[in-house]
Short mmCIF file of C-alpha atoms in Angstrom, two decimals:
data_model
loop_
_atom_site.label_atom_id
_atom_site.label_comp_id
_atom_site.label_asym_id
_atom_site.label_seq_id
_atom_site.Cartn_x
_atom_site.Cartn_y
_atom_site.Cartn_z
CA MET A 565 34.18 8.93 38.03
CA VAL A 566 30.86 8.62 39.85
CA ASP A 567 30.54 6.08 42.65
CA THR A 568 27.26 4.26 41.94
CA THR A 569 27.20 2.56 45.36
CA ASN A 570 27.03 5.86 47.25
CA PRO A 571 23.64 7.62 46.74
CA GLN A 572 25.10 11.02 47.63
CA SER A 573 27.61 10.81 44.76
CA GLN A 574 24.82 10.40 42.17
CA PRO A 575 24.60 13.42 39.84
CA HIS A 576 21.38 15.42 39.87
CA ARG A 577 19.13 13.87 37.18
CA LYS A 578 15.92 15.86 37.54
CA CYS A 579 14.40 17.54 34.49
CA GLN A 580 14.68 21.32 34.59
CA HIS A 581 12.53 21.96 31.50
CA PRO A 582 9.93 24.64 32.38
CA GLU A 583 6.99 22.77 30.81
CA CYS A 584 7.88 19.34 32.22
CA SER A 585 5.36 17.77 34.56
CA GLU A 586 7.69 14.94 35.62
CA LYS A 587 9.38 15.86 38.88
CA ARG A 588 11.15 12.57 39.49
CA VAL A 589 14.87 11.93 39.69
CA PHE A 590 16.07 9.63 36.91
CA LYS A 591 18.12 6.64 38.03
CA THR A 592 20.40 6.43 34.98
CA ASP A 593 22.04 8.91 32.65
CA SER A 594 20.54 7.17 29.63
CA ALA A 595 16.99 7.40 31.03
CA PHE A 596 17.56 11.08 31.82
CA ARG A 597 18.97 11.82 28.32
CA LYS A 598 16.06 9.96 26.71
CA HIS A 599 13.62 12.06 28.75
CA VAL A 600 15.37 15.34 27.89
CA ASP A 601 15.29 14.36 24.19
CA LYS A 602 11.48 14.44 24.41
CA HIS A 603 11.78 18.17 25.07
CA THR A 604 14.68 19.05 22.79
CA ARG A 605 13.71 16.73 19.91
CA PRO A 606 17.25 16.66 18.48
CA TYR A 607 16.56 14.37 15.50
CA LYS A 608 15.68 16.46 12.44
CA CYS A 609 14.63 15.19 9.03
CA PRO A 610 17.46 15.96 6.56
CA ILE A 611 15.12 16.24 3.57
CA ILE A 612 14.88 19.89 2.49
CA GLY A 613 11.31 21.15 2.59
CA CYS A 614 10.01 18.36 4.84
CA LYS A 615 7.36 19.77 7.17
CA ALA A 616 7.61 17.01 9.80
CA LYS A 617 8.25 18.01 13.39
CA ASP A 618 11.61 17.06 14.84
CA PHE A 619 11.86 13.67 16.52
CA SER A 620 12.81 12.67 20.05
CA ASN A 621 14.61 9.49 19.01
CA ALA A 622 16.46 8.06 16.03
CA GLY A 623 13.96 5.23 15.54
CA ASP A 624 11.10 7.65 14.97
CA LEU A 625 13.21 9.59 12.46
CA ARG A 626 14.09 6.36 10.59
CA ARG A 627 10.41 5.32 10.47
CA HIS A 628 9.44 8.80 9.20
CA HIS A 629 12.09 8.64 6.48
CA ARG A 630 11.05 5.12 5.43
CA GLU A 631 7.31 5.91 5.36
CA VAL A 632 7.41 9.41 3.89
CA HIS A 633 10.53 9.72 1.76
CA THR A 634 11.18 6.27 0.30
CA SER A 635 9.21 4.67 -2.50
CA PRO A 636 6.54 2.33 -1.15
CA ALA A 637 7.41 -1.34 -1.18
CA PHE A 638 3.91 -2.64 -0.49
CA ALA A 639 1.30 -1.96 -3.19
CA CYS A 640 -2.40 -2.84 -3.07
CA PRO A 641 -3.12 -5.72 -5.47
CA VAL A 642 -6.45 -4.19 -6.54
CA VAL A 643 -5.57 -2.41 -9.78
CA ALA A 644 -8.52 0.00 -9.57
CA CYS A 645 -7.42 1.19 -6.11
CA LYS A 646 -5.39 4.41 -5.86
CA ARG A 647 -3.04 2.59 -3.46
CA HIS A 648 -2.13 0.15 -6.25
CA ARG A 649 0.28 2.79 -7.56
CA LYS A 650 0.82 4.85 -4.41
CA GLY A 651 1.42 1.87 -2.12
CA PHE A 652 2.49 1.73 1.51
CA GLY A 653 5.81 1.97 3.27
CA ARG A 654 4.95 -0.79 5.72
CA LYS A 655 3.44 -4.25 5.34
CA ASP A 656 1.09 -3.84 8.31
CA ASN A 657 -0.37 -0.68 6.74
CA LEU A 658 -1.08 -2.62 3.53
CA MET A 659 -2.77 -5.40 5.49
CA GLN A 660 -4.94 -2.90 7.40
CA HIS A 661 -5.84 -1.20 4.11
CA LEU A 662 -6.82 -4.52 2.52
CA GLN A 663 -9.08 -5.44 5.42
CA ARG A 664 -10.57 -1.98 5.90
CA THR A 665 -11.04 -1.02 2.25
CA HIS A 666 -11.46 -4.25 0.33
CA GLY A 667 -12.51 -6.71 3.03
CA GLU A 668 -11.20 -10.20 3.55
CA ASP A 669 -12.26 -11.15 0.01
CA VAL A 670 -9.06 -9.68 -1.40
CA ILE A 671 -6.76 -11.19 1.20
CA GLY A 672 -8.30 -14.65 1.15
CA SER A 673 -9.28 -14.92 -2.49
CA SER A 674 -7.43 -17.30 -4.72
CA LEU A 675 -6.06 -16.11 -8.03
CA ALA A 676 -8.41 -18.39 -9.91
CA SER A 677 -11.59 -17.06 -8.34
CA ASN A 678 -13.42 -14.01 -9.64
CA SER A 679 -14.67 -12.61 -6.32
CA THR A 680 -15.92 -9.03 -6.23
CA THR A 681 -15.10 -6.37 -3.67
CA HIS A 682 -17.91 -4.98 -1.52
CA GLY A 683 -20.63 -5.20 -4.13
CA ASN A 684 -18.70 -3.70 -7.02
CA SER A 685 -19.90 -5.27 -10.23
CA GLU A 686 -16.43 -5.22 -11.74
CA ASP A 687 -14.11 -8.07 -10.82
CA ILE A 688 -10.66 -7.24 -9.50
CA THR A 689 -9.09 -9.18 -12.31
CA SER A 690 -11.58 -8.19 -15.01
CA PRO A 691 -9.59 -7.23 -18.10
CA ASN A 692 -12.33 -5.05 -19.52
CA ARG A 693 -15.62 -4.04 -17.92
CA GLU A 694 -17.48 -4.11 -21.25
CA SER A 695 -16.24 -7.55 -22.20
CA SER A 696 -17.04 -8.96 -18.76
CA MET A 697 -20.52 -7.41 -18.93
CA ALA A 698 -20.98 -8.76 -22.45
CA SER A 699 -20.08 -12.27 -21.33
CA GLU A 700 -22.49 -11.95 -18.38
CA SER A 701 -25.32 -10.93 -20.72
CA GLY A 702 -24.59 -13.90 -22.95
CA ASN A 703 -23.19 -11.92 -25.87
CA SER A 704 -19.96 -13.38 -27.17
CA ALA A 705 -17.68 -12.43 -30.03
CA ALA A 706 -19.44 -15.04 -32.16
CA ASP A 707 -22.81 -13.39 -31.42
CA ASP A 708 -21.39 -10.03 -32.54
CA MET A 709 -20.13 -11.57 -35.78
CA GLU A 710 -23.67 -12.65 -36.67
CA THR A 711 -24.91 -9.03 -36.54
CA PHE A 712 -23.16 -7.81 -39.69
CA THR A 713 -25.27 -7.13 -42.76
CA PRO A 714 -24.82 -9.15 -45.96
CA ASP A 715 -23.83 -5.97 -47.82
CA SER A 716 -20.68 -5.41 -45.71
CA SER A 717 -17.44 -7.04 -46.60
CA GLN A 718 -17.33 -10.25 -44.58
CA LYS A 719 -13.58 -10.53 -44.77
CA ALA A 720 -12.95 -6.92 -43.64
CA PHE A 721 -15.39 -7.34 -40.78
CA VAL A 722 -13.81 -10.60 -39.61
CA ILE A 723 -10.29 -9.13 -39.86
CA ALA A 724 -11.32 -6.05 -37.86
CA LYS A 725 -13.05 -8.19 -35.24
CA LEU A 726 -10.03 -10.50 -35.03
CA GLN A 727 -7.69 -7.53 -34.52
CA GLU A 728 -9.98 -6.14 -31.84
CA LEU A 729 -10.08 -9.48 -30.02
CA GLU A 730 -6.29 -9.88 -30.25
CA ALA A 731 -5.82 -6.40 -28.76
CA LEU A 732 -8.26 -7.24 -25.96
CA LYS A 733 -6.40 -10.49 -25.35
CA LYS A 734 -3.07 -8.65 -25.03
CA GLU A 735 -4.63 -6.14 -22.62
CA ALA A 736 -6.19 -8.92 -20.57
CA ILE A 737 -2.96 -10.93 -20.41
CA ALA A 738 -0.99 -7.86 -19.32
CA LYS A 739 -3.59 -7.02 -16.69
CA PHE A 740 -3.78 -10.58 -15.41
CA ASP A 741 0.02 -10.77 -15.27
CA GLY A 742 0.06 -7.57 -13.22
CA ASP A 743 -2.67 -8.84 -10.89
CA ILE A 744 -0.94 -12.20 -10.48
CA ALA A 745 2.36 -10.51 -9.63
CA ALA A 746 0.62 -8.24 -7.11
CA PHE A 747 -1.17 -11.16 -5.42
CA LYS A 748 2.06 -13.17 -5.30
CA LYS A 749 3.73 -10.21 -3.61
CA VAL A 750 0.91 -9.96 -1.06
CA LEU A 751 1.06 -13.71 -0.51
CA SER A 752 4.78 -13.47 0.24
CA TYR A 753 3.97 -11.01 3.06
CA LEU A 754 1.47 -13.37 4.70
#
């Protein structure tokens, strides 16, 4: 047993690594081991084929595993964004992405508003670019129905148009549900 009250009984805790620039004597075994681990990097990723360098502490290895090898828990709420599917391993990375890529409009926007992102003409929650552009130009489904010629079958045209609108409605509802769920998830992180 080492007598900690007698300085001469302290073991030699000076790094002997040839490339080490620190020439100090470490006061505790744990500080010395932590320093030596910077050189030996004993924590290796167990995933076969992982190209990451070895780590000097267990915390860095855990963070690497969480960020690189686990499925992302934090997805971007902007459906058109590649990070909507790819996501992020950490909440703070998502928040930085939202501010850097989409601006504060995405973070601060309410679900009811139709704010755009950095001048894009397509709304985040737009179910269909063509239908949103048609509504902006003043053309509605009723306007389209007036364009058929008297020779065409009115009933067939109306049925086809109705089916098209019902399909668009289903798409829009599914998209809105996805956007709402994504924004609720982001809101839970704030």
